[in-house]
C-alpha cells in the first residue's frame, strides 16, 4: 500500500492521539455541563417542565421523529458527498460518522467535524486535507438550504420577517463562495501571503480546496440542497406543531421563518451549538409576532431540547461505537 505523503505515520501520531483521547472525556463533560447551564439560564427549566407536562407522549415522540428525519436526511447528504469525493466508505459507515460527530455539537470550533475526519483517517488512511472538503461542503449545504427555506417561508408568511432578505442573501453568498475551489484556494493564498508563516499548513489547505472540484458541481449540489431543505423543513414543521399545541398558532410560514432565522443567528454568534443566540432570537421573534412570553419561552426550550439536545444524546450513544470501530479500522490499515 502506498503511503500518503501528507499523512502522519501511526508510530509518530500514537502518543499525541493518546493524550487527546485521555483529555476528551473530561473536557466533553465540562462543556456539556456548561451547555446545560447556558440553556437553563436562557430559557428556564421550570417553564420547560410545566409545558412538557402538558404535552402527551405521542406529541414529544413526534417532535423527536421529525428531528430524527432531519439527521437521517443530512446523514444521507454526508454519504453523497463522501461518495463523490471518492472515499471508500459505505452508507452505514458514513451515517455512523455523521451522527457520532453530534457528541461534539456543544464544543467550540466545530470539533465534531474534526472527530469525523479522524475516524475517516483511521478507517481509510486518507489524510485530513483530503477529507476536509466534506466538512466545508456540509456547512455550505446547510447554509444554502436554510437560506432558501428562510426566503421562501418569509415570502409565504403574511408579513415579511424583518431581516430575512439580507440574511438569506448573505447565507447564499457564503455558501456559494465556500464551494468555489478557485475562490477558496485564492483566499488561502492571500492568507498565506499576509502571514508569511506555516507554508506546509497552507499547502494542505490549498490541496483541500482543489479537491472541491469533484463534489462542488450542480449534479451533486442540487440533490444535496434537496436533502438539506427537506431535513430543516422537518424541524421547522416541528416548531409549527408545537406552537399550535400550546395555543399559539402563527402559521407554517412564520414558524418556519422564525426557526430558520433563529438557527442561523445562533450559528453567527460563534457559540457552541448556537447556545444563547438561537434561543434569544427565537423568543424575540415569537414575541414580535404576538406570542406571549409564557408560551414563547417554554416553546423555545422544548424545541431546542428536541433538536440540539436530542442530537447531542444521539451522538453520545453512537460516539463510543464509532470510536471503537475506527480503532479497528486503523489496526487493519497498519497490518496491511
PDB file of N, CA and C in Angstrom, residues 139-209:
ATOM      1  N   UNK A 139     -21.239  22.237   5.791  1.00  0.00           N
ATOM      2  CA  UNK A 139     -21.618  23.547   6.328  1.00  0.00           C
ATOM      3  C   UNK A 139     -22.227  24.426   5.238  1.00  0.00           C
ATOM      4  N   UNK A 140     -21.621  24.429   4.060  1.00  0.00           N
ATOM      5  CA  UNK A 140     -22.129  25.266   2.973  1.00  0.00           C
ATOM      6  C   UNK A 140     -23.516  24.821   2.528  1.00  0.00           C
ATOM      7  N   UNK A 141     -23.730  23.503   2.447  1.00  0.00           N
ATOM      8  CA  UNK A 141     -25.036  22.986   2.037  1.00  0.00           C
ATOM      9  C   UNK A 141     -26.110  23.334   3.062  1.00  0.00           C
ATOM     10  N   UNK A 142     -25.754  23.296   4.351  1.00  0.00           N
ATOM     11  CA  UNK A 142     -26.712  23.703   5.379  1.00  0.00           C
ATOM     12  C   UNK A 142     -27.070  25.174   5.243  1.00  0.00           C
ATOM     13  N   UNK A 143     -26.056  26.009   5.033  1.00  0.00           N
ATOM     14  CA  UNK A 143     -26.303  27.439   4.866  1.00  0.00           C
ATOM     15  C   UNK A 143     -27.227  27.712   3.690  1.00  0.00           C
ATOM     16  N   UNK A 144     -26.939  27.090   2.562  1.00  0.00           N
ATOM     17  CA  UNK A 144     -27.741  27.313   1.369  1.00  0.00           C
ATOM     18  C   UNK A 144     -29.172  26.818   1.570  1.00  0.00           C
ATOM     19  N   UNK A 145     -29.329  25.627   2.142  1.00  0.00           N
ATOM     20  CA  UNK A 145     -30.673  25.069   2.357  1.00  0.00           C
ATOM     21  C   UNK A 145     -31.485  25.951   3.292  1.00  0.00           C
ATOM     22  N   UNK A 146     -30.878  26.397   4.382  1.00  0.00           N
ATOM     23  CA  UNK A 146     -31.605  27.242   5.329  1.00  0.00           C
ATOM     24  C   UNK A 146     -31.905  28.614   4.729  1.00  0.00           C
ATOM     25  N   UNK A 147     -30.988  29.130   3.916  1.00  0.00           N
ATOM     26  CA  UNK A 147     -31.229  30.427   3.288  1.00  0.00           C
ATOM     27  C   UNK A 147     -32.422  30.362   2.337  1.00  0.00           C
ATOM     28  N   UNK A 148     -32.496  29.305   1.544  1.00  0.00           N
ATOM     29  CA  UNK A 148     -33.627  29.157   0.622  1.00  0.00           C
ATOM     30  C   UNK A 148     -34.930  28.996   1.392  1.00  0.00           C
ATOM     31  N   UNK A 149     -34.912  28.175   2.438  1.00  0.00           N
ATOM     32  CA  UNK A 149     -36.115  27.996   3.254  1.00  0.00           C
ATOM     33  C   UNK A 149     -36.539  29.297   3.920  1.00  0.00           C
ATOM     34  N   UNK A 150     -35.563  30.070   4.389  1.00  0.00           N
ATOM     35  CA  UNK A 150     -35.882  31.344   5.028  1.00  0.00           C
ATOM     36  C   UNK A 150     -36.543  32.290   4.038  1.00  0.00           C
ATOM     37  N   UNK A 151     -35.981  32.387   2.842  1.00  0.00           N
ATOM     38  CA  UNK A 151     -36.565  33.263   1.834  1.00  0.00           C
ATOM     39  C   UNK A 151     -37.969  32.831   1.442  1.00  0.00           C
ATOM     40  N   UNK A 152     -38.174  31.523   1.234  1.00  0.00           N
ATOM     41  CA  UNK A 152     -39.490  31.022   0.836  1.00  0.00           C
ATOM     42  C   UNK A 152     -40.517  31.196   1.951  1.00  0.00           C
ATOM     43  N   UNK A 153     -40.133  30.861   3.188  1.00  0.00           N
ATOM     44  CA  UNK A 153     -41.081  30.957   4.296  1.00  0.00           C
ATOM     45  C   UNK A 153     -41.436  32.402   4.601  1.00  0.00           C
ATOM     46  N   UNK A 154     -40.472  33.317   4.501  1.00  0.00           N
ATOM     47  CA  UNK A 154     -40.765  34.730   4.729  1.00  0.00           C
ATOM     48  C   UNK A 154     -41.692  35.264   3.642  1.00  0.00           C
ATOM     49  N   UNK A 155     -41.510  34.786   2.406  1.00  0.00           N
ATOM     50  CA  UNK A 155     -42.379  35.221   1.317  1.00  0.00           C
ATOM     51  C   UNK A 155     -43.795  34.685   1.485  1.00  0.00           C
ATOM     52  N   UNK A 156     -43.919  33.450   2.010  1.00  0.00           N
ATOM     53  CA  UNK A 156     -45.239  32.850   2.186  1.00  0.00           C
ATOM     54  C   UNK A 156     -45.974  33.384   3.408  1.00  0.00           C
ATOM     55  N   UNK A 157     -45.222  33.906   4.382  1.00  0.00           N
ATOM     56  CA  UNK A 157     -45.854  34.439   5.587  1.00  0.00           C
ATOM     57  C   UNK A 157     -46.628  35.700   5.247  1.00  0.00           C
ATOM     58  N   UNK A 158     -47.650  35.972   6.028  1.00  0.00           N
ATOM     59  CA  UNK A 158     -48.499  37.132   5.741  1.00  0.00           C
ATOM     60  C   UNK A 158     -47.758  38.445   5.917  1.00  0.00           C
ATOM     61  N   UNK A 159     -46.791  38.467   6.825  1.00  0.00           N
ATOM     62  CA  UNK A 159     -45.966  39.664   6.998  1.00  0.00           C
ATOM     63  C   UNK A 159     -44.505  39.247   6.941  1.00  0.00           C
ATOM     64  N   UNK A 160     -43.715  39.956   6.126  1.00  0.00           N
ATOM     65  CA  UNK A 160     -42.312  39.593   5.935  1.00  0.00           C
ATOM     66  C   UNK A 160     -41.532  39.721   7.236  1.00  0.00           C
ATOM     67  N   UNK A 161     -40.670  38.780   7.509  1.00  0.00           N
ATOM     68  CA  UNK A 161     -39.821  38.806   8.691  1.00  0.00           C
ATOM     69  C   UNK A 161     -38.708  39.815   8.489  1.00  0.00           C
ATOM     70  N   UNK A 162     -38.583  40.755   9.417  1.00  0.00           N
ATOM     71  CA  UNK A 162     -37.552  41.775   9.300  1.00  0.00           C
ATOM     72  C   UNK A 162     -36.167  41.135   9.264  1.00  0.00           C
ATOM     73  N   UNK A 163     -35.371  41.505   8.282  1.00  0.00           N
ATOM     74  CA  UNK A 163     -34.016  40.986   8.171  1.00  0.00           C
ATOM     75  C   UNK A 163     -33.908  39.693   7.405  1.00  0.00           C
ATOM     76  N   UNK A 164     -35.036  39.108   6.961  1.00  0.00           N
ATOM     77  CA  UNK A 164     -34.982  37.814   6.278  1.00  0.00           C
ATOM     78  C   UNK A 164     -34.253  37.913   4.951  1.00  0.00           C
ATOM     79  N   UNK A 165     -34.507  38.985   4.198  1.00  0.00           N
ATOM     80  CA  UNK A 165     -33.902  39.109   2.868  1.00  0.00           C
ATOM     81  C   UNK A 165     -32.387  39.244   2.941  1.00  0.00           C
ATOM     82  N   UNK A 166     -31.836  40.177   3.749  1.00  0.00           N
ATOM     83  CA  UNK A 166     -30.368  40.265   3.807  1.00  0.00           C
ATOM     84  C   UNK A 166     -29.711  39.009   4.362  1.00  0.00           C
ATOM     85  N   UNK A 167     -30.337  38.375   5.368  1.00  0.00           N
ATOM     86  CA  UNK A 167     -29.768  37.144   5.924  1.00  0.00           C
ATOM     87  C   UNK A 167     -29.770  36.045   4.872  1.00  0.00           C
ATOM     88  N   UNK A 168     -30.853  35.953   4.097  1.00  0.00           N
ATOM     89  CA  UNK A 168     -30.935  34.961   3.027  1.00  0.00           C
ATOM     90  C   UNK A 168     -29.841  35.175   2.003  1.00  0.00           C
ATOM     91  N   UNK A 169     -29.657  36.421   1.576  1.00  0.00           N
ATOM     92  CA  UNK A 169     -28.648  36.731   0.561  1.00  0.00           C
ATOM     93  C   UNK A 169     -27.237  36.473   1.079  1.00  0.00           C
ATOM     94  N   UNK A 170     -26.980  36.859   2.326  1.00  0.00           N
ATOM     95  CA  UNK A 170     -25.648  36.645   2.898  1.00  0.00           C
ATOM     96  C   UNK A 170     -25.339  35.162   3.036  1.00  0.00           C
ATOM     97  N   UNK A 171     -26.331  34.379   3.488  1.00  0.00           N
ATOM     98  CA  UNK A 171     -26.109  32.945   3.647  1.00  0.00           C
ATOM     99  C   UNK A 171     -25.869  32.277   2.300  1.00  0.00           C
ATOM    100  N   UNK A 172     -26.639  32.665   1.284  1.00  0.00           N
ATOM    101  CA  UNK A 172     -26.447  32.095  -0.051  1.00  0.00           C
ATOM    102  C   UNK A 172     -25.084  32.471  -0.615  1.00  0.00           C
ATOM    103  N   UNK A 173     -24.670  33.723  -0.393  1.00  0.00           N
ATOM    104  CA  UNK A 173     -23.361  34.165  -0.883  1.00  0.00           C
ATOM    105  C   UNK A 173     -22.236  33.400  -0.207  1.00  0.00           C
ATOM    106  N   UNK A 174     -22.349  33.213   1.107  1.00  0.00           N
ATOM    107  CA  UNK A 174     -21.313  32.471   1.835  1.00  0.00           C
ATOM    108  C   UNK A 174     -21.248  31.024   1.361  1.00  0.00           C
ATOM    109  N   UNK A 175     -22.421  30.407   1.142  1.00  0.00           N
ATOM    110  CA  UNK A 175     -22.447  29.026   0.663  1.00  0.00           C
ATOM    111  C   UNK A 175     -21.839  28.913  -0.728  1.00  0.00           C
ATOM    112  N   UNK A 176     -22.137  29.883  -1.598  1.00  0.00           N
ATOM    113  CA  UNK A 176     -21.590  29.859  -2.957  1.00  0.00           C
ATOM    114  C   UNK A 176     -20.072  29.998  -2.930  1.00  0.00           C
ATOM    115  N   UNK A 177     -19.564  30.952  -2.160  1.00  0.00           N
ATOM    116  CA  UNK A 177     -18.121  31.176  -2.099  1.00  0.00           C
ATOM    117  C   UNK A 177     -17.387  29.969  -1.525  1.00  0.00           C
ATOM    118  N   UNK A 178     -18.018  29.308  -0.531  1.00  0.00           N
ATOM    119  CA  UNK A 178     -17.357  28.170   0.126  1.00  0.00           C
ATOM    120  C   UNK A 178     -17.248  26.950  -0.775  1.00  0.00           C
ATOM    121  N   UNK A 179     -18.013  26.922  -1.874  1.00  0.00           N
ATOM    122  CA  UNK A 179     -17.973  25.761  -2.773  1.00  0.00           C
ATOM    123  C   UNK A 179     -17.286  26.072  -4.090  1.00  0.00           C
ATOM    124  N   UNK A 180     -16.609  27.214  -4.183  1.00  0.00           N
ATOM    125  CA  UNK A 180     -15.848  27.560  -5.392  1.00  0.00           C
ATOM    126  C   UNK A 180     -14.378  27.254  -5.146  1.00  0.00           C
ATOM    127  N   UNK A 181     -13.832  26.191  -5.734  1.00  0.00           N
ATOM    128  CA  UNK A 181     -12.442  25.789  -5.452  1.00  0.00           C
ATOM    129  C   UNK A 181     -11.437  26.904  -5.687  1.00  0.00           C
ATOM    130  N   UNK A 182     -11.568  27.627  -6.796  1.00  0.00           N
ATOM    131  CA  UNK A 182     -10.588  28.677  -7.093  1.00  0.00           C
ATOM    132  C   UNK A 182     -10.665  29.816  -6.077  1.00  0.00           C
ATOM    133  N   UNK A 183     -11.882  30.167  -5.672  1.00  0.00           N
ATOM    134  CA  UNK A 183     -12.028  31.246  -4.693  1.00  0.00           C
ATOM    135  C   UNK A 183     -11.459  30.838  -3.334  1.00  0.00           C
ATOM    136  N   UNK A 184     -11.743  29.586  -2.920  1.00  0.00           N
ATOM    137  CA  UNK A 184     -11.222  29.114  -1.637  1.00  0.00           C
ATOM    138  C   UNK A 184      -9.701  29.034  -1.680  1.00  0.00           C
ATOM    139  N   UNK A 185      -9.160  28.496  -2.774  1.00  0.00           N
ATOM    140  CA  UNK A 185      -7.704  28.405  -2.908  1.00  0.00           C
ATOM    141  C   UNK A 185      -7.077  29.789  -2.936  1.00  0.00           C
ATOM    142  N   UNK A 186      -7.727  30.739  -3.623  1.00  0.00           N
ATOM    143  CA  UNK A 186      -7.212  32.106  -3.663  1.00  0.00           C
ATOM    144  C   UNK A 186      -7.222  32.756  -2.298  1.00  0.00           C
ATOM    145  N   UNK A 187      -8.279  32.510  -1.516  1.00  0.00           N
ATOM    146  CA  UNK A 187      -8.337  33.066  -0.163  1.00  0.00           C
ATOM    147  C   UNK A 187      -7.231  32.486   0.713  1.00  0.00           C
ATOM    148  N   UNK A 188      -6.964  31.189   0.565  1.00  0.00           N
ATOM    149  CA  UNK A 188      -5.880  30.557   1.328  1.00  0.00           C
ATOM    150  C   UNK A 188      -4.540  31.171   0.947  1.00  0.00           C
ATOM    151  N   UNK A 189      -4.323  31.397  -0.351  1.00  0.00           N
ATOM    152  CA  UNK A 189      -3.071  32.006  -0.811  1.00  0.00           C
ATOM    153  C   UNK A 189      -2.890  33.409  -0.232  1.00  0.00           C
ATOM    154  N   UNK A 190      -3.969  34.196  -0.217  1.00  0.00           N
ATOM    155  CA  UNK A 190      -3.896  35.550   0.349  1.00  0.00           C
ATOM    156  C   UNK A 190      -3.574  35.505   1.835  1.00  0.00           C
ATOM    157  N   UNK A 191      -4.182  34.563   2.544  1.00  0.00           N
ATOM    158  CA  UNK A 191      -3.889  34.423   3.974  1.00  0.00           C
ATOM    159  C   UNK A 191      -2.428  34.045   4.197  1.00  0.00           C
ATOM    160  N   UNK A 192      -1.905  33.165   3.337  1.00  0.00           N
ATOM    161  CA  UNK A 192      -0.507  32.757   3.471  1.00  0.00           C
ATOM    162  C   UNK A 192       0.422  33.942   3.230  1.00  0.00           C
ATOM    163  N   UNK A 193       0.116  34.731   2.205  1.00  0.00           N
ATOM    164  CA  UNK A 193       0.951  35.894   1.922  1.00  0.00           C
ATOM    165  C   UNK A 193       0.882  36.926   3.043  1.00  0.00           C
ATOM    166  N   UNK A 194      -0.278  37.042   3.666  1.00  0.00           N
ATOM    167  CA  UNK A 194      -0.433  38.015   4.745  1.00  0.00           C
ATOM    168  C   UNK A 194       0.340  37.607   5.990  1.00  0.00           C
ATOM    169  N   UNK A 195       0.368  36.304   6.266  1.00  0.00           N
ATOM    170  CA  UNK A 195       1.050  35.838   7.473  1.00  0.00           C
ATOM    171  C   UNK A 195       2.520  35.520   7.223  1.00  0.00           C
ATOM    172  N   UNK A 196       2.798  34.918   6.046  1.00  0.00           N
ATOM    173  CA  UNK A 196       4.170  34.542   5.733  1.00  0.00           C
ATOM    174  C   UNK A 196       4.691  33.386   6.565  1.00  0.00           C
ATOM    175  N   UNK A 197       3.795  32.646   7.181  1.00  0.00           N
ATOM    176  CA  UNK A 197       4.200  31.553   8.056  1.00  0.00           C
ATOM    177  C   UNK A 197       3.444  30.273   7.701  1.00  0.00           C
ATOM    178  N   UNK A 198       3.882  29.194   8.303  1.00  0.00           N
ATOM    179  CA  UNK A 198       3.237  27.870   8.186  1.00  0.00           C
ATOM    180  C   UNK A 198       2.966  27.478   6.729  1.00  0.00           C
ATOM    181  N   UNK A 199       4.004  27.427   5.892  1.00  0.00           N
ATOM    182  CA  UNK A 199       3.786  27.102   4.476  1.00  0.00           C
ATOM    183  C   UNK A 199       3.190  25.714   4.264  1.00  0.00           C
ATOM    184  N   UNK A 200       3.567  24.728   5.094  1.00  0.00           N
ATOM    185  CA  UNK A 200       3.036  23.378   4.910  1.00  0.00           C
ATOM    186  C   UNK A 200       1.535  23.332   5.202  1.00  0.00           C
ATOM    187  N   UNK A 201       1.095  24.059   6.240  1.00  0.00           N
ATOM    188  CA  UNK A 201      -0.322  24.091   6.572  1.00  0.00           C
ATOM    189  C   UNK A 201      -1.133  24.699   5.425  1.00  0.00           C
ATOM    190  N   UNK A 202      -0.648  25.830   4.889  1.00  0.00           N
ATOM    191  CA  UNK A 202      -1.378  26.476   3.801  1.00  0.00           C
ATOM    192  C   UNK A 202      -1.342  25.636   2.525  1.00  0.00           C
ATOM    193  N   UNK A 203      -0.260  24.889   2.322  1.00  0.00           N
ATOM    194  CA  UNK A 203      -0.207  23.997   1.163  1.00  0.00           C
ATOM    195  C   UNK A 203      -1.276  22.909   1.281  1.00  0.00           C
ATOM    196  N   UNK A 204      -1.477  22.395   2.476  1.00  0.00           N
ATOM    197  CA  UNK A 204      -2.516  21.384   2.687  1.00  0.00           C
ATOM    198  C   UNK A 204      -3.906  21.976   2.502  1.00  0.00           C
ATOM    199  N   UNK A 205      -4.090  23.220   2.960  1.00  0.00           N
ATOM    200  CA  UNK A 205      -5.384  23.874   2.769  1.00  0.00           C
ATOM    201  C   UNK A 205      -5.680  24.097   1.289  1.00  0.00           C
ATOM    202  N   UNK A 206      -4.656  24.452   0.518  1.00  0.00           N
ATOM    203  CA  UNK A 206      -4.860  24.625  -0.934  1.00  0.00           C
ATOM    204  C   UNK A 206      -5.196  23.289  -1.599  1.00  0.00           C
ATOM    205  N   UNK A 207      -4.555  22.215  -1.137  1.00  0.00           N
ATOM    206  CA  UNK A 207      -4.862  20.889  -1.684  1.00  0.00           C
ATOM    207  C   UNK A 207      -6.306  20.506  -1.382  1.00  0.00           C
ATOM    208  N   UNK A 208      -6.766  20.844  -0.175  1.00  0.00           N
ATOM    209  CA  UNK A 208      -8.161  20.568   0.187  1.00  0.00           C
ATOM    210  C   UNK A 208      -9.109  21.378  -0.681  1.00  0.00           C
ATOM    211  N   UNK A 209      -8.763  22.637  -0.943  1.00  0.00           N
ATOM    212  CA  UNK A 209      -9.612  23.493  -1.783  1.00  0.00           C
ATOM    213  C   UNK A 209      -9.712  22.948  -3.199  1.00  0.00           C
TER     214      UNK A 209
END
